[in-house]
Short mmCIF file of C-alpha atoms in Angstrom, two decimals:
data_model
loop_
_atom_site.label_atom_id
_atom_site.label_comp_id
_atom_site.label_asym_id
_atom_site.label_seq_id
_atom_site.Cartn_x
_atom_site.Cartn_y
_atom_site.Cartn_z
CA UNK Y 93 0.00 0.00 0.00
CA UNK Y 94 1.69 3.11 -1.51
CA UNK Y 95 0.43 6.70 -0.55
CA UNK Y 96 1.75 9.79 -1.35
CA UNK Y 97 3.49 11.44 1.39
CA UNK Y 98 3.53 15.48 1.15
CA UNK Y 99 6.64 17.42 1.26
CA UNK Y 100 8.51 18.01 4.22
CA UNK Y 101 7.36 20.77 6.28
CA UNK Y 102 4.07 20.61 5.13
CA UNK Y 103 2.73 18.75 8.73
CA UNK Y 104 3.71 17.24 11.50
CA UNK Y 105 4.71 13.31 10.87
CA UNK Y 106 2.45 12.26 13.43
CA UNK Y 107 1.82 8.77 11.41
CA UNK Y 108 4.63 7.94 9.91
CA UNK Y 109 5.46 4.07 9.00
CA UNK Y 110 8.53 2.71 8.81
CA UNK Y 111 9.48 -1.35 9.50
CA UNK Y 112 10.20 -4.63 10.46
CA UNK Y 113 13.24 -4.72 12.71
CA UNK Y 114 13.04 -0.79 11.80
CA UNK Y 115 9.72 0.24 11.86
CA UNK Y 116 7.61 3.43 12.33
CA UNK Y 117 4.07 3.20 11.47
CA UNK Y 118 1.22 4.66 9.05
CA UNK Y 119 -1.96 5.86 10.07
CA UNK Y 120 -2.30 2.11 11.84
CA UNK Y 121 -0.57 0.08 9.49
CA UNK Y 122 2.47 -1.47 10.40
CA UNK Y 123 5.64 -1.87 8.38
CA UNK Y 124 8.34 -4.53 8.36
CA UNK Y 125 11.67 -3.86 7.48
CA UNK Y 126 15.13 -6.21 8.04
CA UNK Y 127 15.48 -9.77 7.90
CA UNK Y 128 14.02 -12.32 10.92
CA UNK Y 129 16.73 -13.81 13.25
CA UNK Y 130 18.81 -16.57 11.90
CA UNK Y 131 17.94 -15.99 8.13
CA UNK Y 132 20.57 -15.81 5.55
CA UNK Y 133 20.96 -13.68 2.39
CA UNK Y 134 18.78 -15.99 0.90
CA UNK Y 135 15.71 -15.32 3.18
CA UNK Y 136 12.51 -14.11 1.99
CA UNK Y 137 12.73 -10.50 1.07
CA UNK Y 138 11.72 -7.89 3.67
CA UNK Y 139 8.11 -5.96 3.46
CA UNK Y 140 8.37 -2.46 1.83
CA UNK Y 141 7.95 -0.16 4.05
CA UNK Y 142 5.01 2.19 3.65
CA UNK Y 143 4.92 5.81 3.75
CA UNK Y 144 3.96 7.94 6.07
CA UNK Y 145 0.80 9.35 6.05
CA UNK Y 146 0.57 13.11 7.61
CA UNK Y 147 -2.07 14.82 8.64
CA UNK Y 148 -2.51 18.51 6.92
CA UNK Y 149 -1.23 20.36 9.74
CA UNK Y 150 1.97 22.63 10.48
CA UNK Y 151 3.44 22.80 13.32
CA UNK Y 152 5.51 26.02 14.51
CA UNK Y 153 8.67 23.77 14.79
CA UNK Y 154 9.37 22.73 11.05
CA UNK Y 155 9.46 25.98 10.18
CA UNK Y 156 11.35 27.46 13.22
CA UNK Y 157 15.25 28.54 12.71
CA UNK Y 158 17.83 26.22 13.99
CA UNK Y 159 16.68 22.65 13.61
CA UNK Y 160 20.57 21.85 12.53
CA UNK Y 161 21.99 23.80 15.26
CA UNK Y 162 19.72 22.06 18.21
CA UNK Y 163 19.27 18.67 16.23
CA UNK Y 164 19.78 14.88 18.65
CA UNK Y 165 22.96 13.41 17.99
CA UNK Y 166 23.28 10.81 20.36
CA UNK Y 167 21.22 8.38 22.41
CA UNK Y 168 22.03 6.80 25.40
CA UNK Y 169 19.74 4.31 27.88
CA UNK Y 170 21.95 2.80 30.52
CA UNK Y 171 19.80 0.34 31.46
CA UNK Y 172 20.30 -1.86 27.87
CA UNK Y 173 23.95 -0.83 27.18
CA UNK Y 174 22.68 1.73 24.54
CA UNK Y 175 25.45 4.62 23.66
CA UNK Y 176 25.41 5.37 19.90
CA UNK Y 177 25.60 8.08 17.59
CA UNK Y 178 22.29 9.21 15.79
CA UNK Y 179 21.51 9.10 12.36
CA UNK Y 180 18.97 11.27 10.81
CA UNK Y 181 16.02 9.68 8.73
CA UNK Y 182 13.79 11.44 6.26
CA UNK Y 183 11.84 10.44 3.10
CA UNK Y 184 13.81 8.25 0.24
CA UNK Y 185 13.22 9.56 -3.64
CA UNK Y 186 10.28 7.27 -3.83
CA UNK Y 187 8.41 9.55 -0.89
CA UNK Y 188 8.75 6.28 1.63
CA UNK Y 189 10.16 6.89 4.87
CA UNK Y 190 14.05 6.23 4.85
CA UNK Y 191 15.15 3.42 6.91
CA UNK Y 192 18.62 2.97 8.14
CA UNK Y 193 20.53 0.30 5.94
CA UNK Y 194 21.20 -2.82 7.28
CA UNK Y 195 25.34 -1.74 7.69
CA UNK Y 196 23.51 0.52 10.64
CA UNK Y 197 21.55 -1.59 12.15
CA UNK Y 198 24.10 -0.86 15.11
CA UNK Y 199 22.18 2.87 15.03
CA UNK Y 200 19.44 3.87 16.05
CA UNK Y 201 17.95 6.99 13.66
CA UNK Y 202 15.87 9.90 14.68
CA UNK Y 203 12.95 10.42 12.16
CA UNK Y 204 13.89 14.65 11.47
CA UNK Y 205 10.72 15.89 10.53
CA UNK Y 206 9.35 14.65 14.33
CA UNK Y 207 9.57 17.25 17.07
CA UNK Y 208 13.47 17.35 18.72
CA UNK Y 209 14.03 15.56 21.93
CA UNK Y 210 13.36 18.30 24.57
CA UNK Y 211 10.75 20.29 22.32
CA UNK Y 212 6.69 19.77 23.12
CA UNK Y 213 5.49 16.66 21.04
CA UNK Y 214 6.27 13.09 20.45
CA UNK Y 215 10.05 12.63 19.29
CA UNK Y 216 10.30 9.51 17.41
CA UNK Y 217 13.77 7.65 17.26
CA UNK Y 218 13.52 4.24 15.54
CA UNK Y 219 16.14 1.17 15.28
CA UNK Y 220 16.60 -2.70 14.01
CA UNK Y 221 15.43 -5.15 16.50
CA UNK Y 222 17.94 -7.73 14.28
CA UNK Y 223 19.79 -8.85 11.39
CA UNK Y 224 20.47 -11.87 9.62
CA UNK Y 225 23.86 -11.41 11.49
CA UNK Y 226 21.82 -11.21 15.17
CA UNK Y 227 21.09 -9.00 17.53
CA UNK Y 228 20.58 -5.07 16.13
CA UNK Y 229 20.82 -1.81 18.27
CA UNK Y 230 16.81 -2.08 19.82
CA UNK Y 231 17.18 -6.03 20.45
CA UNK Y 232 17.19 -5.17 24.26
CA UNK Y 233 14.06 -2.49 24.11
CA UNK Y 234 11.76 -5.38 25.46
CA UNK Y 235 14.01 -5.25 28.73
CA UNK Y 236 12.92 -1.71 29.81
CA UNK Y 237 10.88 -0.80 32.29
CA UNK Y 238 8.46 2.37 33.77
CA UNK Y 239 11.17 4.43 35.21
CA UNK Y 240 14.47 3.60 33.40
CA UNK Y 241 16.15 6.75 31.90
CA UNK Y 242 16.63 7.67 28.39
CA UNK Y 243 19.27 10.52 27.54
CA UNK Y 244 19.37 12.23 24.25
CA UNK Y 245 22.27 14.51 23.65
CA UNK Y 246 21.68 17.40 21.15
CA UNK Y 247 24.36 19.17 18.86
CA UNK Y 248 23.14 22.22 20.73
CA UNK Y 249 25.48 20.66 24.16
CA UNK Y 250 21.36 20.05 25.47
CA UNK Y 251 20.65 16.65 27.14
CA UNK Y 252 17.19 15.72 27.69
CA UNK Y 253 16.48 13.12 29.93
CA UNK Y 254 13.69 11.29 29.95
CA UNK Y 255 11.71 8.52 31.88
CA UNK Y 256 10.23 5.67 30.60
CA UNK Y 257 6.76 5.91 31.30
CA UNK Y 258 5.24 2.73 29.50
CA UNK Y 259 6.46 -0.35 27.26
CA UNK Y 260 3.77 -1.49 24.82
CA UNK Y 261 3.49 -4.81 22.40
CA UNK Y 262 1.27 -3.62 20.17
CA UNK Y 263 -0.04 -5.72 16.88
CA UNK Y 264 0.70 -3.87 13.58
CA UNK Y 265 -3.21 -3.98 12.48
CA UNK Y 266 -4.11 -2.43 15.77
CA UNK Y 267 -1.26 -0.34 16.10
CA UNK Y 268 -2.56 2.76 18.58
CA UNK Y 269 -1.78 5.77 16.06
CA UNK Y 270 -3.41 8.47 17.84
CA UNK Y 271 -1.75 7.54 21.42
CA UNK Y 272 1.79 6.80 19.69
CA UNK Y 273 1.88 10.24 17.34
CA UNK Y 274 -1.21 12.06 18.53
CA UNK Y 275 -0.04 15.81 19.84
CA UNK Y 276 1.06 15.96 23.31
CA UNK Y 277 0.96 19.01 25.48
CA UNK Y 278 4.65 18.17 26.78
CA UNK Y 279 7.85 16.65 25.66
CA UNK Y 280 7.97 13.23 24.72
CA UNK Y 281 9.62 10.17 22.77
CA UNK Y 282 8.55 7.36 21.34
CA UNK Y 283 10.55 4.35 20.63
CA UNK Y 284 9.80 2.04 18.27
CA UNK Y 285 11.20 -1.66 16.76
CA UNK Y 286 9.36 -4.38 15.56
CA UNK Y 287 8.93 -7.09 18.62
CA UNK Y 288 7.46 -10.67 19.62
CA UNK Y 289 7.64 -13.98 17.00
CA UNK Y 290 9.31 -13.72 13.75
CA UNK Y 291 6.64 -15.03 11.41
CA UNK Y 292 8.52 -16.13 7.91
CA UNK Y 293 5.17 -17.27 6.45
CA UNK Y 294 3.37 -14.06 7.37
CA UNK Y 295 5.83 -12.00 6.48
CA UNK Y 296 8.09 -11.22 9.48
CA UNK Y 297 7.28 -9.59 12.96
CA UNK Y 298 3.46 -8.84 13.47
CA UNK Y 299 4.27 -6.82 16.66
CA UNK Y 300 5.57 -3.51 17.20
CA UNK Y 301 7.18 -2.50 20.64
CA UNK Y 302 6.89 1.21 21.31
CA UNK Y 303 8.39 2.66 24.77
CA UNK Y 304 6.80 5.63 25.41
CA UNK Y 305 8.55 8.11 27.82
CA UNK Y 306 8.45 12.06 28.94
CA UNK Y 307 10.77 14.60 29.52
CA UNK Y 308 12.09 14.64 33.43
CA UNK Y 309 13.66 17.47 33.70
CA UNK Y 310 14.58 21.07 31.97
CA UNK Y 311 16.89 20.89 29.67
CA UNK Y 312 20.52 21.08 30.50
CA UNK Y 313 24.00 21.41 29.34
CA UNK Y 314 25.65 17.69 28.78
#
């Protein structure tokens, strides 16, 4: 299912859809994107990932000066052993929402046209759950819990920290749109992977795991 996904900065990417061991989501459809644990080269080919769909909306912060300057650059969540570099992910040529390439599947990658970690809205930061190699950079996500601390460190020297406030399992054809990209009143982040069985004759993961968390404190200099 292909639909045409308007330019940047013309709304907020509140449904976006992304994939399988990647994966962001459209308007409640789930995407897959990545190979299932223990497959080879010659697996079954991943799911394309959808685009995003975006409501007609938009918000003060696409169009506000200094996205470069204050942008996330690194991601940190003691609990799992997570301390990478961010990459940036935007729409491909075909108007599908870039995915990070299986060579950085060690990297997680913060969609650009969602709200920056620290600013009101839901932030959304996506990674691989696996590879046909193993494990990816999201394999631990499952292990957090309500209360374990995610930092974000901005190119601005910012750090937001914030706290876990919910892990969900979610299927992809019930996927909770609205309560994953919906506007917020405050600063959040969602994380999202695919998660649960690896389905080969369904096509790959039918779960998404999204960890939904809020901003703890002001921001401050890392």
């Amino acid at each position: 299912m292909n639909t045409p996904a308007p330019a940047p900065g013309r709304g907020l990417l509140a449904y976006l859809g992304l994939a399988c061991s990647v994966l962001l989501i459209t308007a409640g459809l789930a995407i897959g994107l990545g190979t299932g644990p223990g497959e080879g080269p010659s697996g079954p080919a991943a799911p394309r990932a959808t685009d995003p769909r975006v409501p007609e909306t938009h918000p003060a912060y696409l169009s506000r000066e200094g996205v470069d300057e204050d942008a996330p650059v690194r991601l940190e969540i003691p609990a799992i052993g997570i301390d990478q570099r961010l990459l940036r992910l935007g729409l491909d040529k075909h108007k599908q929402l870039q995915v990070p390439t299986m060579a950085q599947a060690d990297r997680p990658g913060w969609y650009r046209y969602s709200p920056i970690p620290g600013d009101i809205g839901p932030s959304v930061i996506a990674g691989h759950v696996d590879t046909t190699e193993g494990p990816a950079v999201f394999y631990r996500l499952r292990e957090l819990d309500k209360g374990d601390t995610i930092r974000v460190h901005r190119a601005d020297g910012q750090l937001a920290v914030f706290t876990v406030t919910k892990v969900r399992l979610v299927r992809k054809s019930r996927f909770p749109t609205k309560e994953v990209y919906g506007p917020i009143r405050y600063a959040g982040l969602r994380l999202i992977t695919c998660g649960g069985g690896y389905n080969q004759d369904r096509g790959g993961y039918q779960r998404n795991l999204v960890v939904f968390a809020k901003l703890e404190r002001p921001l401050n200099d890392a």
